[in-house]
């Protein structure tokens, strides 16, 4: 089944490379970079809705500090609360920002003032008395005598961290929110994963193998796909069209098929999907319907995705059609078989992949050379165990992601 191999190099691999949320970090990661913005005047409950539960809550006088890990620098990020409102924050994490907003003098409901869900007494944060205007300066008491203990203003000073000028520039510069696709390396070569493209996103690519199974002829295929629906709130639908007649045959699209995949993201680390490859075909392809179901999980091995070996994405699924064993295919047995893959993020733009597609073992590497250009290049070898072929074959593919709808349409 030489052309089937090409379909998965072009479709499954490229779908995985542009999908959410796996490593590349090794992410099938999110195509949208997340930015957390805290505004002055927010309540603690609103802060928790954006940043999550704080790792600790500190109270100093009339101020309450909500501490959060920043994952980038020594110390923690923190949000400062006074009178149940945000009055300031310190963020070292580059994806968090605090913005000024008009003062809100209204009194929020008590439930909005809880700085932590684990607060033992479920008590709101301390509300200080509004500051009273200072009395006119006077050197004497009303009776004419000098005061025994003249009042003094005491200001608490926090030492500023000793940072290079470049780090201060990064902290003080507002970054434009990222709304374009980011490049992440793939986590599968031949098997589908549970992540797919979302509404308004798409991908296109080309795959090449030095020779097809049991021949000395090279071959190639092209694929283009788009996403529909919402994988985070409901379900996403990925539609991919593959042309097998590229290097050989009567020209592009003379032989090809349409494949469908329904996928659902569960948080940032889990995904489930079900689909059918070659649900529509033309030109006499050499394989038929290939239904499948698959689950993918991303194991976070480090808090910072920029660190080496920070994530591992693993997929496990069952399917019929091309996922059957070679013997079942030859004997035309309508059975199902197990497939799976694993992609390890070696460094942020590079992953190493091992993939068992139900018939044979694939291994290779995936590279996203330019982070803000969603281009992914993959290379490796097929049929390493010779279970369903006549020896290892070199394979290479490249794909790029794009938007076919601007963000405000969805």
Coordinates of C-alpha atoms in Angstrom, one line a residue:
X1 CA 0.0 0.0 0.0
X2 CA 2.6 2.6 -1.1
X3 CA 0.2 5.5 -1.5
X4 CA -1.3 5.0 1.9
X5 CA 2.0 5.8 3.4
X6 CA 2.1 9.1 1.6
X7 CA -1.4 10.0 2.9
X8 CA -0.3 9.7 6.5
X9 CA 3.0 11.5 5.9
X10 CA 1.2 14.4 4.4
X11 CA -2.1 14.4 6.4
X12 CA -1.5 12.9 9.9
X13 CA 1.9 14.4 10.3
X14 CA 0.9 17.9 9.1
X15 CA -2.3 17.8 11.1
X16 CA -0.3 17.0 14.2
X17 CA 2.2 19.7 13.4
X18 CA -0.5 22.4 13.3
X19 CA -2.8 21.2 16.0
X20 CA -3.5 21.9 19.6
X21 CA -2.2 21.3 22.2
X22 CA 0.8 18.9 22.1
X23 CA 4.5 19.4 22.4
X24 CA 6.3 21.4 20.2
X25 CA 6.4 22.4 23.3
X26 CA 5.9 19.4 22.1
X27 CA 2.6 20.9 21.5
X28 CA 0.3 19.9 19.0
X29 CA 0.4 23.4 21.5
X30 CA -2.0 25.9 21.0
X31 CA -1.9 27.9 17.8
X32 CA -2.8 31.0 19.8
X33 CA -0.4 32.2 22.4
X34 CA -2.2 32.9 25.7
X35 CA -1.9 36.3 27.3
X36 CA -3.2 37.0 30.8
X37 CA -4.2 40.6 31.5
X38 CA -5.1 41.9 34.9
X39 CA -6.6 45.3 35.2
X40 CA -6.6 47.7 38.1
X41 CA -10.0 47.7 39.9
X42 CA -10.6 43.9 39.4
X43 CA -11.8 41.9 42.4
X44 CA -9.8 38.9 43.7
X45 CA -12.4 36.6 42.2
X46 CA -11.8 38.1 38.8
X47 CA -8.1 37.7 39.2
X48 CA -8.5 34.0 40.1
X49 CA -10.7 33.5 37.0
X50 CA -7.8 34.7 34.9
X51 CA -4.7 33.4 36.7
X52 CA -6.1 30.5 38.6
X53 CA -5.7 29.8 42.3
X54 CA -2.7 31.6 43.9
X55 CA 0.0 29.4 45.5
X56 CA -0.2 31.6 48.6
X57 CA -2.0 34.6 50.0
X58 CA -0.1 37.1 52.2
X59 CA -1.7 40.0 54.1
X60 CA 0.4 43.0 55.3
X61 CA -1.6 45.7 56.9
X62 CA -4.4 46.8 54.6
X63 CA -2.8 45.0 51.6
X64 CA -3.3 41.5 50.4
X65 CA -0.8 39.8 48.0
X66 CA -1.8 36.9 45.8
X67 CA 1.3 35.0 44.7
X68 CA 1.7 33.0 41.5
X69 CA 4.6 31.1 40.0
X70 CA 6.1 32.8 37.0
X71 CA 8.1 29.9 35.6
X72 CA 10.7 32.3 34.1
X73 CA 12.7 34.1 36.9
X74 CA 13.5 33.7 40.6
X75 CA 10.7 34.8 42.9
X76 CA 7.0 34.8 42.2
X77 CA 4.5 37.0 40.4
X78 CA 2.1 38.7 42.7
X79 CA -1.1 40.8 42.5
X80 CA -1.8 43.5 45.2
X81 CA -5.3 43.9 46.6
X82 CA -6.7 46.8 48.7
X83 CA -10.3 47.3 49.6
X84 CA -11.2 44.2 47.5
X85 CA -9.7 45.8 44.3
X86 CA -6.5 45.3 42.4
X87 CA -4.2 48.3 43.0
X88 CA -1.1 46.9 41.4
X89 CA 0.9 43.8 40.3
X90 CA 4.4 42.5 39.6
X91 CA 4.8 40.1 36.7
X92 CA 8.0 38.6 35.5
X93 CA 6.2 36.1 33.3
X94 CA 6.2 37.7 29.8
X95 CA 2.7 36.4 29.1
X96 CA 1.1 38.4 32.0
X97 CA 0.4 42.1 32.0
X98 CA -1.3 44.6 34.3
X99 CA -3.1 47.6 32.8
X100 CA -4.5 50.8 34.3
X101 CA -8.2 51.3 34.4
X102 CA -10.6 53.9 35.8
X103 CA -11.0 53.6 39.5
X104 CA -14.1 51.6 40.6
X105 CA -15.4 52.9 43.9
X106 CA -18.4 50.6 44.2
X107 CA -18.4 48.0 46.9
X108 CA -18.3 44.4 45.4
X109 CA -20.2 41.5 46.8
X110 CA -18.3 39.7 49.7
X111 CA -18.0 36.6 47.6
X112 CA -15.9 38.6 45.1
X113 CA -13.3 39.4 47.8
X114 CA -12.1 35.9 48.5
X115 CA -8.4 35.7 47.6
X116 CA -8.3 31.9 47.8
X117 CA -10.9 29.2 47.6
X118 CA -9.0 27.4 50.4
X119 CA -9.4 30.4 52.8
X120 CA -10.2 28.6 56.0
X121 CA -12.8 31.1 57.2
X122 CA -14.0 31.9 53.7
X123 CA -13.4 35.5 54.8
X124 CA -13.0 38.4 52.4
X125 CA -9.6 40.1 52.1
X126 CA -8.9 42.8 54.6
X127 CA -10.7 46.0 53.8
X128 CA -8.8 49.0 55.2
X129 CA -10.5 52.2 56.3
X130 CA -10.4 54.8 53.6
X131 CA -7.5 57.1 54.2
X132 CA -8.4 60.3 56.0
X133 CA -7.2 63.6 54.7
X134 CA -4.1 64.7 56.6
X135 CA -4.6 67.5 59.3
X136 CA -3.1 70.9 58.5
X137 CA 0.5 71.0 59.6
X138 CA 1.0 72.5 63.0
X139 CA 4.0 72.8 65.2
X140 CA 1.9 73.3 68.4
X141 CA -1.1 71.8 70.0
X142 CA -4.3 73.9 70.4
X143 CA -3.1 74.9 73.8
X144 CA 0.2 76.2 72.5
X145 CA 2.4 73.4 73.7
X146 CA 4.7 71.2 71.5
X147 CA 3.2 67.8 70.9
X148 CA 4.9 65.0 72.8
X149 CA 5.0 62.6 69.8
X150 CA 4.8 64.4 66.5
X151 CA 3.3 62.1 63.7
X152 CA 5.7 60.8 61.1
X153 CA 5.1 59.4 57.6
X154 CA 6.7 56.0 57.2
X155 CA 7.0 54.6 53.6
X156 CA 7.8 50.9 53.0
X157 CA 10.5 50.6 50.4
X158 CA 10.9 47.4 48.4
X159 CA 14.3 46.9 46.8
X160 CA 14.2 46.8 43.0
X161 CA 15.8 43.6 41.5
X162 CA 19.2 44.1 40.0
X163 CA 18.5 43.3 36.4
X164 CA 20.3 44.2 33.1
X165 CA 18.8 47.0 31.0
X166 CA 17.5 44.5 28.4
X167 CA 15.5 42.6 31.1
X168 CA 13.9 45.8 32.3
X169 CA 13.0 46.7 28.8
X170 CA 11.3 43.4 28.3
X171 CA 9.3 43.8 31.6
X172 CA 8.2 47.3 30.8
X173 CA 7.3 46.8 27.1
X174 CA 3.7 46.0 26.2
X175 CA 3.6 43.1 23.7
X176 CA 1.0 42.9 21.0
X177 CA -1.2 39.9 21.5
X178 CA -0.4 37.0 19.2
X179 CA -3.2 36.1 16.9
X180 CA -1.3 34.1 14.2
X181 CA -0.3 30.5 14.1
X182 CA 2.9 29.5 15.7
X183 CA 5.2 26.7 14.4
X184 CA 5.5 23.6 16.5
X185 CA 7.1 20.3 15.5
X186 CA 5.0 17.2 14.8
X187 CA 4.5 14.3 17.2
X188 CA 3.4 11.6 14.8
X189 CA 4.6 10.4 11.3
X190 CA 2.0 7.8 10.1
X191 CA -0.7 7.5 12.8
X192 CA -3.4 10.2 13.5
X193 CA -3.4 12.1 16.7
X194 CA -6.4 13.4 18.7
X195 CA -5.6 17.1 18.0
X196 CA -6.7 18.9 14.8
X197 CA -7.1 22.4 13.3
X198 CA -9.8 24.7 14.6
X199 CA -12.3 27.0 12.9
X200 CA -10.5 29.4 10.5
X201 CA -7.2 27.5 10.5
X202 CA -5.8 25.3 7.7
X203 CA -2.7 23.5 6.5
X204 CA -1.0 22.4 3.2
X205 CA 1.9 20.3 2.5
X206 CA 3.8 17.8 0.3
X207 CA 5.4 14.4 1.2
X208 CA 8.0 12.4 -0.7
X209 CA 9.4 8.9 -0.3
X210 CA 12.5 7.6 -2.0
X211 CA 10.8 4.4 -3.0
X212 CA 7.5 2.8 -2.5
X213 CA 7.0 -0.6 -0.8
X214 CA 8.3 -3.5 -2.9
X215 CA 9.4 -1.2 -5.7
X216 CA 12.4 1.0 -6.7
X217 CA 10.1 3.9 -7.7
X218 CA 9.9 7.1 -5.7
X219 CA 6.5 8.8 -5.2
X220 CA 4.9 11.8 -3.6
X221 CA 1.6 13.3 -2.5
X222 CA 0.1 16.6 -1.6
X223 CA -2.6 17.5 1.0
X224 CA -4.6 20.5 2.0
X225 CA -7.0 20.8 5.0
X226 CA -9.2 23.2 6.9
X227 CA -10.8 23.3 10.3
X228 CA -14.4 23.9 11.3
X229 CA -16.2 24.1 14.7
X230 CA -14.7 24.8 18.1
X231 CA -12.6 22.0 19.6
X232 CA -12.4 23.7 23.1
X233 CA -16.1 24.4 23.8
X234 CA -17.8 21.8 21.5
X235 CA -16.1 19.7 18.8
X236 CA -13.9 20.5 15.9
X237 CA -14.1 19.0 12.4
X238 CA -11.0 18.7 10.2
X239 CA -11.5 18.1 6.5
X240 CA -8.4 17.1 4.4
X241 CA -8.1 16.5 0.7
X242 CA -5.2 14.4 -0.6
X243 CA -3.8 14.2 -4.1
X244 CA -1.9 10.9 -4.7
X245 CA -1.1 11.6 -8.4
X246 CA 1.7 14.1 -8.1
X247 CA 5.0 12.7 -9.3
X248 CA 3.3 9.8 -11.1
X249 CA -0.1 9.3 -12.7
X250 CA -2.1 11.7 -14.8
X251 CA -1.4 14.8 -12.8
X252 CA -2.5 16.4 -9.6
X253 CA -5.9 15.3 -8.2
X254 CA -6.4 12.6 -10.8
X255 CA -6.3 10.2 -7.9
X256 CA -7.2 11.3 -4.4
X257 CA -9.5 11.2 -1.4
X258 CA -11.3 13.2 1.3
X259 CA -10.7 12.4 5.0
X260 CA -12.6 13.6 8.1
X261 CA -11.7 13.9 11.8
X262 CA -13.9 15.0 14.7
X263 CA -11.7 16.1 17.6
X264 CA -12.2 17.6 21.1
X265 CA -9.6 19.2 23.3
X266 CA -9.9 18.6 27.0
X267 CA -7.9 21.2 28.7
X268 CA -4.3 21.8 27.5
X269 CA -3.1 18.2 27.8
X270 CA -5.8 15.8 26.6
X271 CA -7.5 15.3 23.3
X272 CA -9.9 12.7 21.8
X273 CA -10.8 12.2 18.2
X274 CA -12.7 9.9 15.8
X275 CA -12.4 9.9 12.0
X276 CA -12.5 8.2 8.7
X277 CA -9.7 8.3 6.2
X278 CA -10.8 8.1 2.5
X279 CA -14.4 8.6 3.2
X280 CA -14.7 9.8 -0.4
X281 CA -12.2 8.7 -3.1
X282 CA -11.6 8.9 -6.8
X283 CA -9.2 7.6 -9.4
X284 CA -8.8 4.1 -8.0
X285 CA -6.8 4.5 -4.8
X286 CA -5.2 1.4 -3.3
X287 CA -6.9 1.4 0.1
X288 CA -10.5 1.9 1.3
X289 CA -12.2 3.3 4.3
X290 CA -10.0 3.5 7.4
X291 CA -12.1 4.4 10.5
X292 CA -10.2 5.2 13.7
X293 CA -10.5 6.5 17.3
X294 CA -7.5 7.9 19.2
X295 CA -6.6 9.6 22.5
X296 CA -3.6 11.9 23.0
X297 CA -2.0 13.1 26.2
X298 CA 0.8 15.6 26.7
X299 CA 3.1 14.9 29.6
X300 CA 4.7 18.1 30.9
X301 CA 8.2 17.2 32.0
X302 CA 9.3 20.8 32.8
X303 CA 7.5 24.0 33.8
X304 CA 9.2 26.0 31.1
X305 CA 8.6 24.7 27.5
X306 CA 11.8 26.4 26.4
X307 CA 13.9 23.9 28.4
X308 CA 15.2 20.7 26.8
X309 CA 13.1 17.6 27.1
X310 CA 10.2 19.6 28.5
X311 CA 7.2 17.6 27.1
X312 CA 6.2 14.2 25.7
X313 CA 3.1 13.7 23.6
X314 CA 1.7 10.1 23.4
X315 CA -1.2 8.8 21.3
X316 CA -3.0 5.5 21.5
X317 CA -5.8 4.4 19.2
X318 CA -7.7 1.6 17.4
X319 CA -8.7 1.5 13.7
X320 CA -9.6 -0.6 10.7
X321 CA -8.6 -0.3 7.1
X322 CA -4.9 0.6 6.8
X323 CA -4.4 0.2 10.5
X324 CA -4.9 -3.6 10.3
X325 CA -2.0 -6.1 10.2
X326 CA -0.5 -6.9 6.9
X327 CA -2.0 -10.5 7.0
X328 CA -5.5 -9.1 7.6
X329 CA -5.1 -6.7 4.7
X330 CA -3.9 -9.5 2.4
X331 CA -6.7 -11.9 3.5
X332 CA -9.3 -9.1 3.5
X333 CA -10.3 -9.6 7.1
X334 CA -12.4 -6.8 8.5
X335 CA -10.6 -6.5 11.8
X336 CA -9.4 -3.6 14.0
X337 CA -5.9 -3.1 15.3
X338 CA -4.0 -0.9 17.8
X339 CA -1.7 1.9 16.8
X340 CA 0.2 4.5 18.7
X341 CA 2.9 7.2 18.6
X342 CA 5.2 9.2 20.9
X343 CA 6.9 12.6 20.2
X344 CA 9.5 13.9 22.6
X345 CA 10.4 17.6 22.6
X346 CA 14.2 17.6 22.6
X347 CA 14.5 21.4 22.3
X348 CA 11.7 23.8 21.7
X349 CA 11.7 23.6 17.8
X350 CA 12.7 19.9 17.5
X351 CA 11.0 16.7 18.4
X352 CA 12.0 13.0 18.0
X353 CA 9.2 10.6 17.0
X354 CA 8.5 6.9 17.2
X355 CA 5.3 5.7 15.5
X356 CA 3.6 2.2 15.2
X357 CA 0.8 2.5 12.7
X358 CA -0.6 -1.0 13.3
X359 CA 1.6 -2.6 10.7
X360 CA 5.1 -1.4 11.1
X361 CA 7.5 1.0 12.9
X362 CA 8.3 4.5 11.8
X363 CA 11.0 6.8 13.3
X364 CA 12.1 10.3 12.5
X365 CA 12.5 13.9 13.6
X366 CA 10.4 17.1 13.1
X367 CA 11.7 20.6 13.0
X368 CA 9.9 24.0 13.2
X369 CA 12.9 26.3 12.1
X370 CA 11.1 29.7 12.5
X371 CA 8.8 30.0 15.5
X372 CA 6.6 32.7 14.1
X373 CA 6.4 31.1 10.6
X374 CA 4.2 27.9 10.9
X375 CA 6.5 25.8 8.7
X376 CA 7.3 22.3 9.7
X377 CA 9.8 19.9 8.1
X378 CA 9.9 16.2 8.9
X379 CA 12.3 13.4 7.9
X380 CA 12.7 9.8 8.9
X381 CA 12.4 6.1 7.9
X382 CA 9.4 3.8 7.3
X383 CA 9.1 0.0 7.8
X384 CA 12.0 -0.3 10.2
X385 CA 10.9 -3.8 11.4
X386 CA 10.0 -5.1 7.9
X387 CA 6.6 -6.4 9.2
X388 CA 4.8 -5.0 6.2
X389 CA 7.5 -4.1 3.7
X390 CA 10.8 -5.0 2.2
X391 CA 13.1 -2.8 4.3
X392 CA 13.4 0.8 5.6
X393 CA 12.5 3.6 3.2
X394 CA 13.5 7.3 3.5
X395 CA 10.6 9.7 3.8
X396 CA 10.5 13.5 4.0
X397 CA 7.6 16.1 4.2
X398 CA 7.0 19.7 4.7
X399 CA 3.9 21.6 5.6
X400 CA 2.7 25.1 6.5
X401 CA -0.3 26.4 8.4
X402 CA -2.5 29.3 7.4
X403 CA -5.7 31.1 8.3
X404 CA -8.6 31.0 5.9
X405 CA -10.8 33.2 8.1
X406 CA -9.6 36.3 10.2
X407 CA -9.9 35.9 14.0
X408 CA -13.0 38.1 14.4
X409 CA -15.1 35.7 12.3
X410 CA -15.1 33.1 15.1

